[in-house]
Tab-separated table of C-alpha atoms in Angstrom:
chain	number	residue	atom	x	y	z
A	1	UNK	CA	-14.403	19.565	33.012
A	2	UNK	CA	-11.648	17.803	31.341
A	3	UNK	CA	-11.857	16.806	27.653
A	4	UNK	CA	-9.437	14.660	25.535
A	5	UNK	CA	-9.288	14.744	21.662
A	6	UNK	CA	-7.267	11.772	20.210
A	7	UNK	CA	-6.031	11.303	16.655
A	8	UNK	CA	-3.579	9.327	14.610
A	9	UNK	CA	-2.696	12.351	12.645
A	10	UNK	CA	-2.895	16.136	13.888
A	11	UNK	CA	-2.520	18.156	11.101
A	12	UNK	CA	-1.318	22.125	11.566
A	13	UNK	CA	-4.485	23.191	10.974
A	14	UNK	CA	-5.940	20.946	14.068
A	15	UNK	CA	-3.204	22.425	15.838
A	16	UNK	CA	-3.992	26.168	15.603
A	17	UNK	CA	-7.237	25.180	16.038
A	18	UNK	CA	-7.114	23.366	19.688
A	19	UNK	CA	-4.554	26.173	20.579
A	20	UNK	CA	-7.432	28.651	20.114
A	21	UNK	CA	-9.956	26.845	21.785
A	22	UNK	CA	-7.872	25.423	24.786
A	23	UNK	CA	-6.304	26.494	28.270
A	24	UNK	CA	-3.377	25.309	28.375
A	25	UNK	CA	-3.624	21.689	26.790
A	26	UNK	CA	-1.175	19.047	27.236
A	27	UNK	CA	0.156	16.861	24.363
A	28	UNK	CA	1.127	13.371	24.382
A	29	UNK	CA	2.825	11.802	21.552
A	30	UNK	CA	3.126	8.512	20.744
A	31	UNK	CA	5.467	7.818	17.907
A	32	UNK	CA	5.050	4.494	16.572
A	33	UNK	CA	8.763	2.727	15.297
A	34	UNK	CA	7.813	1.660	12.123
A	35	UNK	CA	9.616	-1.714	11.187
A	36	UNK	CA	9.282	-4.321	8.571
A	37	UNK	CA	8.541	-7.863	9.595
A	38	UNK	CA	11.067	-10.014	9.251
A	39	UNK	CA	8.947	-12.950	7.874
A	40	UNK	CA	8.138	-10.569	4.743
A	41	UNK	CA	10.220	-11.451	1.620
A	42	UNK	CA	11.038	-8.305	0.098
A	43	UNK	CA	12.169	-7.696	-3.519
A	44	UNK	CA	12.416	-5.141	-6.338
A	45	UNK	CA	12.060	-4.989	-9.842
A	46	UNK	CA	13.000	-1.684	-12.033
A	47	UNK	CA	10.736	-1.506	-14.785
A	48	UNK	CA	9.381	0.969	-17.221
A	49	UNK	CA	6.259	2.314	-16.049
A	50	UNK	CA	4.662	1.248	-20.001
A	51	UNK	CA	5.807	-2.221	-18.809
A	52	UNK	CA	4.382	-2.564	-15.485
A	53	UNK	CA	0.872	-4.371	-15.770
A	54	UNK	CA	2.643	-6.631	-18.366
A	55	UNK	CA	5.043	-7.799	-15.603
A	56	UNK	CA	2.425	-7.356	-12.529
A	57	UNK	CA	0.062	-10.134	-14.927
A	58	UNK	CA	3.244	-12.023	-16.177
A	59	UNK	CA	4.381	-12.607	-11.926
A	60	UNK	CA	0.412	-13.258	-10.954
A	61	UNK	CA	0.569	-16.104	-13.545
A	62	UNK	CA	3.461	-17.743	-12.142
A	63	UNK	CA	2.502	-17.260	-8.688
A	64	UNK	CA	0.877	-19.720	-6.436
A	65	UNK	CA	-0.242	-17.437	-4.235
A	66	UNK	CA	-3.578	-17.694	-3.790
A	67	UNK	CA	-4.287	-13.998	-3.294
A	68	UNK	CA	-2.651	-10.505	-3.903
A	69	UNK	CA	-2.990	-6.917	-2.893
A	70	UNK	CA	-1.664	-4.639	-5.304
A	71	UNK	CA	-1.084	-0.791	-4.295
A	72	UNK	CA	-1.433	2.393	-6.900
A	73	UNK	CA	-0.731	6.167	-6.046
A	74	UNK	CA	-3.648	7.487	-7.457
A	75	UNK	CA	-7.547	5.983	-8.070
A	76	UNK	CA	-7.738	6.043	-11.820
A	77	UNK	CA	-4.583	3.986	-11.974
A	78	UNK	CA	-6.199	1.695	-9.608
A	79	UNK	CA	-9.151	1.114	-11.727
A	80	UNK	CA	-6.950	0.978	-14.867
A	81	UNK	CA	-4.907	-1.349	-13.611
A	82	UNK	CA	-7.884	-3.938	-12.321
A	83	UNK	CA	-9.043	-3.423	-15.767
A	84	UNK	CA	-5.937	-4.879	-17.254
A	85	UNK	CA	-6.252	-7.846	-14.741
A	86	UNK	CA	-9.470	-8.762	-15.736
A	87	UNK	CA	-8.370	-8.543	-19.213
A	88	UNK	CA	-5.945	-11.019	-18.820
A	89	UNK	CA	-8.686	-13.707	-16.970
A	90	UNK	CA	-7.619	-12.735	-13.244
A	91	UNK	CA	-10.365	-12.039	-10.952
A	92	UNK	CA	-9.812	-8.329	-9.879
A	93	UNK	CA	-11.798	-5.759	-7.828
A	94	UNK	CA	-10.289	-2.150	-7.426
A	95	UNK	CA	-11.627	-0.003	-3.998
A	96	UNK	CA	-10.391	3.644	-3.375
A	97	UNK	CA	-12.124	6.886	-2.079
A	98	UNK	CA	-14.228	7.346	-4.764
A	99	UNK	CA	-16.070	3.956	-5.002
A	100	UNK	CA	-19.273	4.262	-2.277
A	101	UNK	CA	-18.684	2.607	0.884
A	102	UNK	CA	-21.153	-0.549	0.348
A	103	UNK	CA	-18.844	-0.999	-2.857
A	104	UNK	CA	-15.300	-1.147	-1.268
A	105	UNK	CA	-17.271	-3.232	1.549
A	106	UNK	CA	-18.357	-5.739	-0.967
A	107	UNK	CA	-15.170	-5.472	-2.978
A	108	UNK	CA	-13.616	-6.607	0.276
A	109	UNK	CA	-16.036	-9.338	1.192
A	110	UNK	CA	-15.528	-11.171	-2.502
A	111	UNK	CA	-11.487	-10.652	-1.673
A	112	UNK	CA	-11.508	-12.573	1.436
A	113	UNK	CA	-13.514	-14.673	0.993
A	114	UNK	CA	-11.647	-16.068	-2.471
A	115	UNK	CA	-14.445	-15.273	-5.089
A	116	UNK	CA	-11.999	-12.718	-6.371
A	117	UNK	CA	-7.715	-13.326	-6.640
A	118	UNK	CA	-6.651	-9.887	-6.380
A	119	UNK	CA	-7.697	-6.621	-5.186
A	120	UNK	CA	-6.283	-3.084	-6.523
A	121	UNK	CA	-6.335	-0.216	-3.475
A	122	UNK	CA	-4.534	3.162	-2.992
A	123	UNK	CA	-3.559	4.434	0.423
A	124	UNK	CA	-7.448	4.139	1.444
A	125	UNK	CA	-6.823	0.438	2.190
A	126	UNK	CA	-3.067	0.443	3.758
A	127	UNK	CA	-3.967	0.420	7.044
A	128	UNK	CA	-7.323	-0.837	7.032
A	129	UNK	CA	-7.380	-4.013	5.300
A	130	UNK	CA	-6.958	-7.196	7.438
A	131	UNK	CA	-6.725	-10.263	5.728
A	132	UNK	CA	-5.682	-13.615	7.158
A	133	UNK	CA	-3.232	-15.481	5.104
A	134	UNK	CA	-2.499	-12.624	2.982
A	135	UNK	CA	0.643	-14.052	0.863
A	136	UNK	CA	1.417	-11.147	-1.631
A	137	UNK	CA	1.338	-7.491	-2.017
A	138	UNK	CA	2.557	-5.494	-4.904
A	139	UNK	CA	3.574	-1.843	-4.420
A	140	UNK	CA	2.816	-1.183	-7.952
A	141	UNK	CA	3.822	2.281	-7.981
A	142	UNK	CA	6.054	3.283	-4.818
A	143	UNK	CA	4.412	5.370	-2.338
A	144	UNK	CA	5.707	9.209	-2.167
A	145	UNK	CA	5.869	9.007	1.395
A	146	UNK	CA	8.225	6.124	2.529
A	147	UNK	CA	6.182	5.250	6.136
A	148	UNK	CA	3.362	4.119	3.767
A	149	UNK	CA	5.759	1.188	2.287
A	150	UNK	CA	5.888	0.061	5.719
A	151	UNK	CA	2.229	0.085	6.199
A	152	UNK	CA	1.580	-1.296	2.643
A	153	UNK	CA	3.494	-4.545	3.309
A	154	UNK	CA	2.577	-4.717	6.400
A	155	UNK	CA	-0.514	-6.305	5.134
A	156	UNK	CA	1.178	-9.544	4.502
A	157	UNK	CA	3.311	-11.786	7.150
A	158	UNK	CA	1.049	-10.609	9.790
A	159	UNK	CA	1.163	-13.103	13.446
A	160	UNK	CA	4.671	-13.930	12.516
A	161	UNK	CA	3.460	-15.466	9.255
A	162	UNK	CA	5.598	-15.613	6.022
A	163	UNK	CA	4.569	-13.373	3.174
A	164	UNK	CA	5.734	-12.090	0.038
A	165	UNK	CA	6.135	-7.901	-1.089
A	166	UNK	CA	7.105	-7.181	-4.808
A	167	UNK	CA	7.691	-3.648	-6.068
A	168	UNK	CA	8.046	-1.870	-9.155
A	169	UNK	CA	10.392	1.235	-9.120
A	170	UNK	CA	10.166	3.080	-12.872
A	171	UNK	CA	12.787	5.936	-14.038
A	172	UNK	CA	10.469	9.064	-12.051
A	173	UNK	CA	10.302	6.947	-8.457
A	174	UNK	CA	14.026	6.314	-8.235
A	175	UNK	CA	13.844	9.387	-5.024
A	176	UNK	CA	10.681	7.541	-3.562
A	177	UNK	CA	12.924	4.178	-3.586
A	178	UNK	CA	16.063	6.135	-1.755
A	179	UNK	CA	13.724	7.488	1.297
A	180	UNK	CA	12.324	4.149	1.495
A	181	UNK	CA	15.448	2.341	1.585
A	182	UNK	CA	16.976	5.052	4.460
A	183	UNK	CA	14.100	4.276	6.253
A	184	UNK	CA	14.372	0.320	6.409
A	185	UNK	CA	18.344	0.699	7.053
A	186	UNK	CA	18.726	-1.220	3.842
A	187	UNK	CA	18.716	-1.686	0.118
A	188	UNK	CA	15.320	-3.793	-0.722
A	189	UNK	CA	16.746	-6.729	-2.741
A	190	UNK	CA	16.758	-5.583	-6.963
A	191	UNK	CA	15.521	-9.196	-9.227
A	192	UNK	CA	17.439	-8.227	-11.657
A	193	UNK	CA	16.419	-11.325	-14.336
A	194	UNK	CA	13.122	-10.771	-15.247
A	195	UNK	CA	11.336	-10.371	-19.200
A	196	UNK	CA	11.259	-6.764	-18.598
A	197	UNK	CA	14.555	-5.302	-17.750
């Protein structure tokens, strides 16, 4: 009898845990080489955290995109921040781990299919989401681990399709910025003339 356990993450605890049960397993690893698209316009604004939903609504406004995924570290920020949307007359739906599944599904549904402009995820939704024609997404607070940038804007210029990533970087994510920037092999481009600087 053979059997073959397959994951996209192994944590230690997995580890110890197949070691234990196992004869002599055999591991194969596939590491994926993360890159950004090429078609994805990158850019970077430093801003004071106070000042971020002010310049998040202020760059919606001028935007003709015609939808936008916005990305927060943490679920309360996500729901404060489609709050703040809504506020200001944009149609916005947050989803995150703690919103029931028919929720995020529905939350989803109304995103796609227009009836809502922009939707507010954390990490729950980086790799999931697939929208076609996806022409923004906002790393509204940077991710602490730098692969997730990659996955985060990776929801946009999808099928060699142009797309647009904006991020915020505040005072406490300048280290967050330098890991992702060593991981792309470059400096994303600063916007350096904006009402917020």
């Amino acid at each position: 009898r053979q059997s073959i356990f397959l994951s996209a993450t192994l944590p230690p605890e997995a580890i110890r845990l197949a070691n234990r049960m196992l004869y002599r397993p055999e591991k194969i690893d596939v590491t994926e080489q993360l890159s950004s698209a090429d078609t994805i316009n990158q850019s970077l604004y430093f801003v004071k955290k106070a000042d971020k939903s002010a310049l998040l609504i202020s760059i919606l406004r001028k935007s003709k995109a015609d939808n936008a995924l916005v990305f927060t570290n943490t679920k309360s920020e996500a729901d404060r921040v489609a709050r703040k949307l809504n506020q200001a007359g944009i149609r916005t739906e947050s989803i995150h781990g703690n919103k029931p599944q028919f929720v995020r599904i529905q939350a989803l549904k109304d995103f796609k299919s227009g009836r809502i402009r922009v939707l507010v995820a954390t990490d729950i939704a980086a790799r999931g989401i697939d929208v076609s024609e996806l022409s923004l997404v906002f790393n509204y607070d940077l991710p602490n681990v730098s692969q997730m940038y990659i996955h985060r804007i990776g929801r946009t210029g999808r099928a060699g399709a142009g797309g647009t990533a904006i991020s915020f970087c505040d005072a406490t994510e300048r280290n967050y910025l330098k890991d992702i920037n060593r991981l792309l092999e470059k400096a994303i481009p600063i916007v350096e003339n904006h009402p917020f600087n």
